[in-house]
CSV table of C-alpha atoms and ligand atoms in Angstrom, one decimal:
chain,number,residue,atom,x,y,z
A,1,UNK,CA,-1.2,88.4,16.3
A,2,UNK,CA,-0.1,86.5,13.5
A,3,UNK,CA,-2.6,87.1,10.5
A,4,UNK,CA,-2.7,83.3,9.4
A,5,UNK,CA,-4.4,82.6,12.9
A,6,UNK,CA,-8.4,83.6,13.4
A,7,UNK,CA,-9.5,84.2,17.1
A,8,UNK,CA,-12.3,86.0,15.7
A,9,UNK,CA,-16.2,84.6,16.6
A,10,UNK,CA,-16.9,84.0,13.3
A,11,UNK,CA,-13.8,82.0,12.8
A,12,UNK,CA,-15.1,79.9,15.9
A,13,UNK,CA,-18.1,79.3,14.7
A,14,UNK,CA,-17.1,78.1,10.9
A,15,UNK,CA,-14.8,75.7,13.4
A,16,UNK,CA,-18.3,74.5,15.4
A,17,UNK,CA,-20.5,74.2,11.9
A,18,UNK,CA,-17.1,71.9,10.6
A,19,UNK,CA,-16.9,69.7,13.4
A,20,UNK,CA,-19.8,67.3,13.0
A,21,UNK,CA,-17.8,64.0,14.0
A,22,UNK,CA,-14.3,63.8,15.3
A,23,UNK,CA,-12.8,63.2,11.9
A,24,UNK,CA,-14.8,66.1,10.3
A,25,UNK,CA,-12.9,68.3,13.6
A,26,UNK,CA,-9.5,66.7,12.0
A,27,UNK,CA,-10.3,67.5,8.6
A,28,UNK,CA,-11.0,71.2,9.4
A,29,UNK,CA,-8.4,71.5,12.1
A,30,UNK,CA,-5.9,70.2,9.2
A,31,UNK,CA,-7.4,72.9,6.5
A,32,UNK,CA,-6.7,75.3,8.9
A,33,UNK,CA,-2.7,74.4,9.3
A,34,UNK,CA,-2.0,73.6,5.8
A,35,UNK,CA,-2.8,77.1,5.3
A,36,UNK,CA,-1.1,78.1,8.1
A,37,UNK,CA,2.3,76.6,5.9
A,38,UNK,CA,2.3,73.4,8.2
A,39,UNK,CA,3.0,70.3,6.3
A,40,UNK,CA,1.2,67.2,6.7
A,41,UNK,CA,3.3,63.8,7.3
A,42,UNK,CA,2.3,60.3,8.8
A,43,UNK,CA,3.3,58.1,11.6
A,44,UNK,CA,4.4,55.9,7.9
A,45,UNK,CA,6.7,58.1,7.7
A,46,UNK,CA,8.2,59.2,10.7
A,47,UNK,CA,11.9,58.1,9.8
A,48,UNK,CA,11.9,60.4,6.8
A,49,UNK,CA,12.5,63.2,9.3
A,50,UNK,CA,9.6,65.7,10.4
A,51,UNK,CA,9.1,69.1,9.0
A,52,UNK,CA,9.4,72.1,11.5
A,53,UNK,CA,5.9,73.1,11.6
A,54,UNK,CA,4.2,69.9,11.0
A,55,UNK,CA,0.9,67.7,11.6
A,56,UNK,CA,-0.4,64.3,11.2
A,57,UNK,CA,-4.0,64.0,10.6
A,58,UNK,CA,-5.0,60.5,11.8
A,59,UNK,CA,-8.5,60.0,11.7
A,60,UNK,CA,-10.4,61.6,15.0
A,61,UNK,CA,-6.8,62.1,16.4
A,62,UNK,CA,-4.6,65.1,15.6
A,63,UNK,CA,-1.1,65.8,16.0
A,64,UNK,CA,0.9,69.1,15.4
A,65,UNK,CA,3.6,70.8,16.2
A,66,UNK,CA,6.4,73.8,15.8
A,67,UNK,CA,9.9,72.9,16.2
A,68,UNK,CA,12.8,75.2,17.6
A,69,UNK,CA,16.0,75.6,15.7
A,70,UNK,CA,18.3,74.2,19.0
A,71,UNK,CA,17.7,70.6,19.7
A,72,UNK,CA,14.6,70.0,22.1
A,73,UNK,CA,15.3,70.1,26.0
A,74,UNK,CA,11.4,70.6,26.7
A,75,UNK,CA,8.1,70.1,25.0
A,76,UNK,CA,5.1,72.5,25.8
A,77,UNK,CA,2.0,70.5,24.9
A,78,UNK,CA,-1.8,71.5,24.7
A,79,UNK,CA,-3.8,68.7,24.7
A,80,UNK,CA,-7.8,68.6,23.7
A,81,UNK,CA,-10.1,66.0,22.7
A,82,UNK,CA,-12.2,65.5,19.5
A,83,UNK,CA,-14.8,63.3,20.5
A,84,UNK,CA,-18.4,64.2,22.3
A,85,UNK,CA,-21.4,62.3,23.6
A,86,UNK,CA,-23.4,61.1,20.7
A,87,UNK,CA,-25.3,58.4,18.9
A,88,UNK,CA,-23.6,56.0,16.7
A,89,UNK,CA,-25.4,54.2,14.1
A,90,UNK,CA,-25.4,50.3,14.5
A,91,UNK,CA,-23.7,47.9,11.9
A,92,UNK,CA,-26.9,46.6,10.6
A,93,UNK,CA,-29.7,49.3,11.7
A,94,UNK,CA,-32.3,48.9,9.7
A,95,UNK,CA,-35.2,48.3,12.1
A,96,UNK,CA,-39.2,49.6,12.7
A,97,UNK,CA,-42.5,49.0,13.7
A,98,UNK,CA,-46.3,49.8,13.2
A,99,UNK,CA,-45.4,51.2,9.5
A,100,UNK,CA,-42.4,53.5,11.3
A,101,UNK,CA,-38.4,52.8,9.8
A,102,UNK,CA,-36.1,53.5,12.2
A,103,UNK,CA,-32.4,53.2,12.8
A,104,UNK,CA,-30.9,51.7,15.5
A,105,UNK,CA,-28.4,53.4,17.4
A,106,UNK,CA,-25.5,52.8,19.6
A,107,UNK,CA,-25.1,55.4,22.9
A,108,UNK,CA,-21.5,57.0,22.8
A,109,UNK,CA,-20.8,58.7,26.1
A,110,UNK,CA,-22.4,60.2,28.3
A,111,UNK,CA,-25.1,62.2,26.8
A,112,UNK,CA,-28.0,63.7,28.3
A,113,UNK,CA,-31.0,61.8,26.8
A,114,UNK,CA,-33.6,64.3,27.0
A,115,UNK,CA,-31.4,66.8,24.8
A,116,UNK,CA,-31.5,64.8,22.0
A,117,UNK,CA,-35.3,64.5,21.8
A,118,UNK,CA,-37.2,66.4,18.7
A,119,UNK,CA,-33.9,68.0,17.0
A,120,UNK,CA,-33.6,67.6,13.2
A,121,UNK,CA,-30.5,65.1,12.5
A,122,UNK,CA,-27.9,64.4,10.0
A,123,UNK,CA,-25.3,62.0,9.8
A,124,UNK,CA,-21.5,62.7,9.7
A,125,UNK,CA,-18.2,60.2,9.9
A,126,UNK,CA,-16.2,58.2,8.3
A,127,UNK,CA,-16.8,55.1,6.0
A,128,UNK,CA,-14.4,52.2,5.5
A,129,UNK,CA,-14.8,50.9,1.6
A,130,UNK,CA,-14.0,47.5,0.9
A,131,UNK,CA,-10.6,48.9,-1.0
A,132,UNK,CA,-9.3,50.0,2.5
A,133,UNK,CA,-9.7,53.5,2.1
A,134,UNK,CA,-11.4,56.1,4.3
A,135,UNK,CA,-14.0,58.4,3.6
A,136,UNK,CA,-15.6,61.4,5.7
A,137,UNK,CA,-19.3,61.7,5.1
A,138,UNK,CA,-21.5,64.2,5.7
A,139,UNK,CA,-25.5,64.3,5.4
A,140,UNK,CA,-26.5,67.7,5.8
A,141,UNK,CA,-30.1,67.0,5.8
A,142,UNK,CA,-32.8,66.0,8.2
A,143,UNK,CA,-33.3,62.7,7.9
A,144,UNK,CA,-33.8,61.3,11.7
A,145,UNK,CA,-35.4,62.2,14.7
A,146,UNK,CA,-36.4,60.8,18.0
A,147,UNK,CA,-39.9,62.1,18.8
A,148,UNK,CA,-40.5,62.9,22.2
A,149,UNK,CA,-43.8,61.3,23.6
A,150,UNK,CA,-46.8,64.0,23.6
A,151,UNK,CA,-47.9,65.5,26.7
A,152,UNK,CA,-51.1,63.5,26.2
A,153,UNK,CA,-49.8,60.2,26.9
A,154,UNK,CA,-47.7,61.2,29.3
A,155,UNK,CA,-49.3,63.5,31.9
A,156,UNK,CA,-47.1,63.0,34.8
A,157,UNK,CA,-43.8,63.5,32.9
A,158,UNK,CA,-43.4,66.7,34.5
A,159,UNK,CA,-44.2,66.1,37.7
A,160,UNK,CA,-42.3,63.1,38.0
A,161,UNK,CA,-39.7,63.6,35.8
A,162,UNK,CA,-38.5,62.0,32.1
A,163,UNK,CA,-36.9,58.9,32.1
A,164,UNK,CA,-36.0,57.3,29.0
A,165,UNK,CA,-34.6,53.8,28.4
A,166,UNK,CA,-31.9,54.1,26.1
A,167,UNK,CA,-32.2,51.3,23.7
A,168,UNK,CA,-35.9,51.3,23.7
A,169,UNK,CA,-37.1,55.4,24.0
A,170,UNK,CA,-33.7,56.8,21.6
A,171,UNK,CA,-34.6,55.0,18.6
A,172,UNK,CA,-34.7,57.7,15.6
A,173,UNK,CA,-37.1,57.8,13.0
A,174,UNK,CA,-36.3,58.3,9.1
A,175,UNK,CA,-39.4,57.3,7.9
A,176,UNK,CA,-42.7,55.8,6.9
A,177,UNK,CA,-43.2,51.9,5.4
A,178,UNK,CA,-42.2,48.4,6.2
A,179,UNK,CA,-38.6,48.7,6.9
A,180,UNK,CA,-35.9,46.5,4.9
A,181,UNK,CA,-32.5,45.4,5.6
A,182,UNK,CA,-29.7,47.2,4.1
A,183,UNK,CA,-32.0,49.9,3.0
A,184,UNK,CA,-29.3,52.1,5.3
A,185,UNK,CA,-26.8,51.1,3.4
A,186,UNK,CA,-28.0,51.9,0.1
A,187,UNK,CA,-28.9,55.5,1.4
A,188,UNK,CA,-25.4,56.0,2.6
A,189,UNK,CA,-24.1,54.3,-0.7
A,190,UNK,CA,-26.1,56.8,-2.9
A,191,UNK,CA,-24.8,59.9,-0.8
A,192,UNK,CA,-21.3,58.9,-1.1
A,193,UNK,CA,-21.9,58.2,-5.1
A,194,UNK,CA,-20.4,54.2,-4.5
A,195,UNK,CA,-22.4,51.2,-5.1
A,196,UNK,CA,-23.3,49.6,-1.9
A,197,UNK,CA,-20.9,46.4,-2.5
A,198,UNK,CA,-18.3,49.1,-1.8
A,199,UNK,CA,-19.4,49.8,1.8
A,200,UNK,CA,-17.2,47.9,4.4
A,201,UNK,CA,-18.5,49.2,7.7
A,202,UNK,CA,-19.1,52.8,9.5
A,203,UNK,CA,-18.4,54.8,12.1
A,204,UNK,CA,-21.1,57.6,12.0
A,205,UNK,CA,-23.3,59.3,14.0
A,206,UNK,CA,-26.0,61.6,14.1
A,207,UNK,CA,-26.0,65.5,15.0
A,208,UNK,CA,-27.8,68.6,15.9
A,209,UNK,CA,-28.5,69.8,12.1
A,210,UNK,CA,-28.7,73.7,13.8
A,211,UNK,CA,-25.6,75.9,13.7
A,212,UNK,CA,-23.9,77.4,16.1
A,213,UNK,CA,-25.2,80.7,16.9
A,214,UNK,CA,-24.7,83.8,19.7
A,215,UNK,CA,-27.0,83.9,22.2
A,216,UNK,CA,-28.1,86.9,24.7
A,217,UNK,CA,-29.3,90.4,24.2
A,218,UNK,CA,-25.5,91.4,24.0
A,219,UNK,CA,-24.8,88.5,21.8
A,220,UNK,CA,-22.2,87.2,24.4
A,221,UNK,CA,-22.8,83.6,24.8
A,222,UNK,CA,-22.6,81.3,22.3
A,223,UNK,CA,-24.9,78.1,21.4
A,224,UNK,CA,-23.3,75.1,19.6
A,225,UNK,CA,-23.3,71.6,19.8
A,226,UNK,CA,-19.9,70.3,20.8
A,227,UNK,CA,-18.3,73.2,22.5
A,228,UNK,CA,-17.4,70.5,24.8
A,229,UNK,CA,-14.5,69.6,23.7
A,230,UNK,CA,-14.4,71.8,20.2
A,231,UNK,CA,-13.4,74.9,21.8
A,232,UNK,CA,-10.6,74.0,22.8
A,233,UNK,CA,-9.8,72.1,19.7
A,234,UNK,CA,-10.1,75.6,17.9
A,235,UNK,CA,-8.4,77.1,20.9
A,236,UNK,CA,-5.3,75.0,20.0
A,237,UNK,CA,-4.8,74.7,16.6
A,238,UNK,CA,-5.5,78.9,16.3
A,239,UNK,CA,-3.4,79.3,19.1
A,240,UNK,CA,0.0,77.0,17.9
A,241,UNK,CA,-0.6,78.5,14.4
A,242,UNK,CA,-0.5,82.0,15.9
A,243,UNK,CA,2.7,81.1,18.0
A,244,UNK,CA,4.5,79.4,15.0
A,245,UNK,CA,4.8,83.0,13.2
A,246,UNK,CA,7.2,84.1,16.4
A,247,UNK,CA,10.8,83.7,16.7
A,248,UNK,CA,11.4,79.7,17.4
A,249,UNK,CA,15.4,80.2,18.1
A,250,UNK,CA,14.3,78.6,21.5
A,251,UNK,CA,14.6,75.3,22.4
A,252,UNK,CA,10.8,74.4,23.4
A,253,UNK,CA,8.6,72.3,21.0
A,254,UNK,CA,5.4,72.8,20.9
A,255,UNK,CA,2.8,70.7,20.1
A,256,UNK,CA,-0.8,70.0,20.2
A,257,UNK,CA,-2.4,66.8,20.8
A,258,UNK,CA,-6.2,66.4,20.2
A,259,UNK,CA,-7.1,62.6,21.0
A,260,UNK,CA,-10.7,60.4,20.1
A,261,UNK,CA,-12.0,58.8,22.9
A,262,UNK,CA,-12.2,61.0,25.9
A,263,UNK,CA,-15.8,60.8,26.8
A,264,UNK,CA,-15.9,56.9,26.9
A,265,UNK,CA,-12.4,56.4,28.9
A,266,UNK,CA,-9.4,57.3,26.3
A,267,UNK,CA,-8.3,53.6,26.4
A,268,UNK,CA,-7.8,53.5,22.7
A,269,UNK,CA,-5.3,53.4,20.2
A,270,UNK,CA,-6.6,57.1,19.3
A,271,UNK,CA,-7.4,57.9,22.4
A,272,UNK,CA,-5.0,59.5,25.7
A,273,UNK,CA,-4.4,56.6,27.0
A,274,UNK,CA,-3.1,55.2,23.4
A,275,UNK,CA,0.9,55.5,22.6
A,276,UNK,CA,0.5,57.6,19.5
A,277,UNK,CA,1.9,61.2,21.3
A,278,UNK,CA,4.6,59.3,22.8
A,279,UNK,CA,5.6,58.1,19.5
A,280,UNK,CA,5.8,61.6,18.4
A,281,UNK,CA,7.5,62.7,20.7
A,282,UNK,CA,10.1,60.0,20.7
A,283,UNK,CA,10.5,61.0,17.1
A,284,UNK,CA,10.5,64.8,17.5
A,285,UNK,CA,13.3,64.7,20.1
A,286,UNK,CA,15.6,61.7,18.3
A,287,UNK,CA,18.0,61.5,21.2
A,288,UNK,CA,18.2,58.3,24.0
A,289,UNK,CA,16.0,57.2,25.6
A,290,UNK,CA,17.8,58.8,29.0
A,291,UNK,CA,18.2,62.2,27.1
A,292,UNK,CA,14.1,61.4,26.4
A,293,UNK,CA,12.8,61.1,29.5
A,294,UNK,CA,14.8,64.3,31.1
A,295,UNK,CA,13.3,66.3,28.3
A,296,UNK,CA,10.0,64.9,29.6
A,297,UNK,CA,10.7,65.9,33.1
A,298,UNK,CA,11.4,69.6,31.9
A,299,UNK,CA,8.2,69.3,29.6
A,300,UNK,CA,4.5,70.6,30.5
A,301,UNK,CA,1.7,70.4,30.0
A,302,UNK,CA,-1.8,72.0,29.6
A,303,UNK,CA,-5.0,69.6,29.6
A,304,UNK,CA,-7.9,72.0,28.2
A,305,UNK,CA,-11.5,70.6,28.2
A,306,UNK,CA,-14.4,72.7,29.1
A,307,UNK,CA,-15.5,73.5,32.9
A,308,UNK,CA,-18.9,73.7,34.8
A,309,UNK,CA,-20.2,77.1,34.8
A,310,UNK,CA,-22.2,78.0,37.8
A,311,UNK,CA,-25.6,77.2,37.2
A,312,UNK,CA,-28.1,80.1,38.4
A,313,UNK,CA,-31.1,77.3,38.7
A,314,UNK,CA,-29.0,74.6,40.6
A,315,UNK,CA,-26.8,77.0,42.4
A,316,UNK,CA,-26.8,74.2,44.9
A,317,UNK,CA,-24.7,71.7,43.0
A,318,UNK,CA,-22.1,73.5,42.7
A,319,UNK,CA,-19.1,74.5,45.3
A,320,UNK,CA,-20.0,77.9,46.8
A,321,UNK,CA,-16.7,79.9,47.0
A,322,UNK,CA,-15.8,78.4,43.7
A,323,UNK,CA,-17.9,79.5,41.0
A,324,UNK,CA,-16.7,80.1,37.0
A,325,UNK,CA,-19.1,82.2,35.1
A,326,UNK,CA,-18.7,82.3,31.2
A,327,UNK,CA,-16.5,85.8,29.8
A,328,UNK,CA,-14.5,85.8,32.9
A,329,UNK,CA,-11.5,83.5,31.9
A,330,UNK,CA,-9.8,79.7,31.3
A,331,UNK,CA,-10.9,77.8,34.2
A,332,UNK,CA,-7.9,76.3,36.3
A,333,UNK,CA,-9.6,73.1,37.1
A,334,UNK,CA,-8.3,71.2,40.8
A,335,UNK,CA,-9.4,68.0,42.4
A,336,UNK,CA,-7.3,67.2,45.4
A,337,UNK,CA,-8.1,63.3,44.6
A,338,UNK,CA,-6.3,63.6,40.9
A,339,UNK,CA,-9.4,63.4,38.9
A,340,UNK,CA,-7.7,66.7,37.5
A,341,UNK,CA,-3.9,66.2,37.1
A,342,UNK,CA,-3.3,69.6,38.1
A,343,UNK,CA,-0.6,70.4,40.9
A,344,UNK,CA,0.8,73.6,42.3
A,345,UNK,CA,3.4,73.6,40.3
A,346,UNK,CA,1.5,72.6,37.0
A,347,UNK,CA,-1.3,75.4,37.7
A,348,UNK,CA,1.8,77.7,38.6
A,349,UNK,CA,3.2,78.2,35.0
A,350,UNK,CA,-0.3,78.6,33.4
A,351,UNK,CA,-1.2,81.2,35.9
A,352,UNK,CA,2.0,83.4,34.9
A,353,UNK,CA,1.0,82.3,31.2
A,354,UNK,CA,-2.2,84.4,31.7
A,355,UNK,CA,-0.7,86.9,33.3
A,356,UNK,CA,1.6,87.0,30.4
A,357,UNK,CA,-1.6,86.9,27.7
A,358,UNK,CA,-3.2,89.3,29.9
A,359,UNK,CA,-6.2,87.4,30.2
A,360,UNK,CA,-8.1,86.2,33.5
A,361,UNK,CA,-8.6,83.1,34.8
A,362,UNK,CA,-11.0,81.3,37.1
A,363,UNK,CA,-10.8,78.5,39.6
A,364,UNK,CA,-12.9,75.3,39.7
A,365,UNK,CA,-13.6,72.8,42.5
A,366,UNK,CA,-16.0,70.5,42.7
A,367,UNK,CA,-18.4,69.9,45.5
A,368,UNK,CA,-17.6,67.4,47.7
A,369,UNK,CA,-20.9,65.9,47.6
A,370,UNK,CA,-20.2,65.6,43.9
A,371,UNK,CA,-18.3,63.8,42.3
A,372,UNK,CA,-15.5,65.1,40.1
A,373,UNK,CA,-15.8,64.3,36.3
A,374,UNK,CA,-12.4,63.8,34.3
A,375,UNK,CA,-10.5,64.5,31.5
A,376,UNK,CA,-7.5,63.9,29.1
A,377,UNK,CA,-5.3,65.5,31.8
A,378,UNK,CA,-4.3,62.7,34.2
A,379,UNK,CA,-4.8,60.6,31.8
A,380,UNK,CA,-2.2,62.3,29.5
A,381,UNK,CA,0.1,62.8,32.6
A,382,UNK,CA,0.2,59.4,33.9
A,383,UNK,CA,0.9,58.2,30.4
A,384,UNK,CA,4.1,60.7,30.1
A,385,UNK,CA,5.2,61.7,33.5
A,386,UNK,CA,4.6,65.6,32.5
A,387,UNK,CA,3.5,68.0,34.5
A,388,UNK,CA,0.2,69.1,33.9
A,389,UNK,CA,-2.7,71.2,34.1
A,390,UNK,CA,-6.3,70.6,33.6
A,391,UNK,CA,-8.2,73.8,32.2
A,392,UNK,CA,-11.2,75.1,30.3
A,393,UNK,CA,-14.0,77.5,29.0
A,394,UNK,CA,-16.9,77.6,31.6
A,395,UNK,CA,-19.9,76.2,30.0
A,396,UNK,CA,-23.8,75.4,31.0
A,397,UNK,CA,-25.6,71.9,29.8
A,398,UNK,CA,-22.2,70.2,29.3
A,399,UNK,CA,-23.0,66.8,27.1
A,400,UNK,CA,-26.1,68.2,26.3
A,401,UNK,CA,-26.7,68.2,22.0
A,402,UNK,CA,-26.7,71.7,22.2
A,403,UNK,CA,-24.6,73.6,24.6
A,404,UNK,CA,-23.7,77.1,26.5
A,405,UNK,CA,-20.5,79.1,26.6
A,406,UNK,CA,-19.7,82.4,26.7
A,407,UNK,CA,-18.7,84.0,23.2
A,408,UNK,CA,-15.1,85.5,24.5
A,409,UNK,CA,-13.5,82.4,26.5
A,410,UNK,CA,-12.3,80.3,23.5
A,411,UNK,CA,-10.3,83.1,22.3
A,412,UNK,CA,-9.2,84.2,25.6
A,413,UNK,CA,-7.9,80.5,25.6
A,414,UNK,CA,-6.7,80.7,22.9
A,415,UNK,CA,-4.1,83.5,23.3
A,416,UNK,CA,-3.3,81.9,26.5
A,417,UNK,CA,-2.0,78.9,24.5
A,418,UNK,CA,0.1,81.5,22.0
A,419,UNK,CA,1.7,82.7,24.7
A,420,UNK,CA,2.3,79.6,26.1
A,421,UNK,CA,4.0,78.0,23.1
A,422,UNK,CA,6.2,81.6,22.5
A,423,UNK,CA,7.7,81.3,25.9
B,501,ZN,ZN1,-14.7,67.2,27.5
């Protein structure tokens, strides 16, 4: 293994605590690489040429990659996502009632209500100042939370079940008094050390103030917000900077995409369904636009986002001959009606890749009475006309704020994406 790359726990786990927003994933995903010797550049500055091992940090979306020394007649790419279900504070949130402040808050994606009830919050993202530049912001304290209505004035919620409205019931509190407009903004000004005629507009969102942590008598699951989809961001960027230390005399590039967006569509300008990696990739390979798109034919792809572990309460939802425990391996995820873009042939080369790594895999399909969720994948492959493969770390309580995997998978995917990219 190269030395520069970290598979280790730990390492994952500094990667979890980091990634509070999808910028703040960017930002720590970029540390890593600069370290790693790869040099930043910008889509600005694209005809300036690219460096060999290079990256473009572009707010939640990042782009890197590793060059060979012949001229490219196939990209390998690894794509992830940065984003996950959370809540977005509103342009003007200041709000309350009976002597509570609150802030109002915008659903992002799919979350599951209930798991955001009675956690400790802080805020992380980026804020726009009126100059034009961007900052990431991080409140490491608890300042919000949505309490969860007592037992007392609720007697049949377990019986019947808890349903929560999500404007009315998700509404955090931050404190005590007759609440005031812009009062939000002067809190976030007096964090960031600007005055608050500075502040254009935000993009931020609360999180789970606890760390990631190992769970289990053995210690082998882990416990994190965002594993869905930060594993695989760490599985990635540690993998491509592992695989950038070997021999590149090939004539593969590899590269890693890690979009915004996933959990609410990826129609975006950041997001899978934006044109940013084809603008890349159009730069990386510098030939015509003929010599392009056969390059993209001999390209491939791998589309890693987490997988449904089987659940030992609800083994019922799940499919029974197909069932992906955590520890045992990537998950090679199928759907016959393409809500996975895997095909034989995609699934074919990452099955000899883990052969390769010598690392296990597992295989996914949904129930029929179920219906398939989605990813980056056929998103990604629709977009380019690559063949790819939709794979991930088995996980429990997937979009939950704090999540399940199992504490050897990410790094298992990880050296499956090394290998990949040394081929
Ligand atoms: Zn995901």
């Amino acid at each position: 293994m190269n030395r520069k790359s970290d598979l280790s726990v730990d390492g994952l786990i500094r990667h979890l605590d980091a990634s509070v927003s999808p910028a703040h994933s960017v930002e720590y995903s970029a540390t890593r690489l600069r370290g790693a010797g790869f040099v930043e550049t910008s889509f600005e500055r694209l005809k300036d040429g690219l460096p060999t091992n290079g990256f473009i940090a572009d707010a939640g979306l990042l782009l890197a990659w590793t060059l060979p020394q012949q001229a490219i007649r196939q990209f390998r790419i690894v794509g992830t996502h940065t984003d996950s279900p959370c809540l977005k504070v509103k342009p003007l949130p200041d709000s309350g009632s009976f002597g509570w402040k609150q802030i109002g808050v915008e659903v992002y994606g799919g979350i599951l209500n209930n798991s955001w009830l009675d956690r400790d919050l802080g805020l992380a993202g980026r804020v726009v100042l009126t100059d034009g530049s961007v900052k990431n912001v991080r409140v490491d304290q608890a300042i919000a939370r949505i309490p969860q209505l007592a037992i007392h004035l609720d007697r049949e919620v377990n019986d019947r079940g808890l349903i929560l409205d999500k404007q009315v019931h998700l509404a955090p509190i931050w404190g005590l008094g007759q609440y005031r407009p812009g009062e939000f903004s002067e809190f976030l000004a007096e964090q960031m050390s600007v005055s608050v005629s500075e502040i254009s507009l935000w993009d931020i969102s609360l999180f789970d103030l606890t760390p990631a942590s190992l769970l289990g008598h053995d210690q082998s699951l882990l416990a994190s917000g965002r594993l869905d989809n930060q594993v695989s961001c760490w599985s990635a960027t540690e993998g491509l900077i592992d695989a950038s230390a070997s021999d590149a005399s090939g004539d593969t590039a590899s590269v890693i995409a890690q979009f915004d967006h996933e959990e609410v569509g990826s129609q975006s300008t950041h997001g899978a369904a934006g044109p940013r990696l084809t603008w890349l990739l159009e730069a990386l390979h510098a030939g015509t636009r003929t010599e392009f798109h056969e390059t993209l034919s001999r390209s491939h792809c791998i589309s890693a986002d987490n997988a449904h572990a089987i659940h030992p309460n609800y083994p019922d939802r799940h499919e029974p001959t197909h069932r992906p425990l955590p520890n045992l391996g990537p998950v090679l995820k199928i759907n016959a009606n393409q809500r996975y873009a895997t095909s034989v042939e995609s699934a074919a080369v990452f099955l000899q890749t883990c052969a390769l790594a010598g690392v296990p895999h597992q295989t996914f399909v949904s129930r029929n009475s179920i219906p398939c969720g989605s990813t980056i994948g056929p998103v990604a492959a629709t977009q380019l006309g690559i063949p790819t493969v939709d794979v991930g770390v088995a996980q429990l309580s997937m979009h939950s704020a704090r999540e399940l995997c199992g504490a050897s998978d990410p790094a298992m995917l990880a050296k499956v994406v090394a290998r990949y990219f040394a081929a």
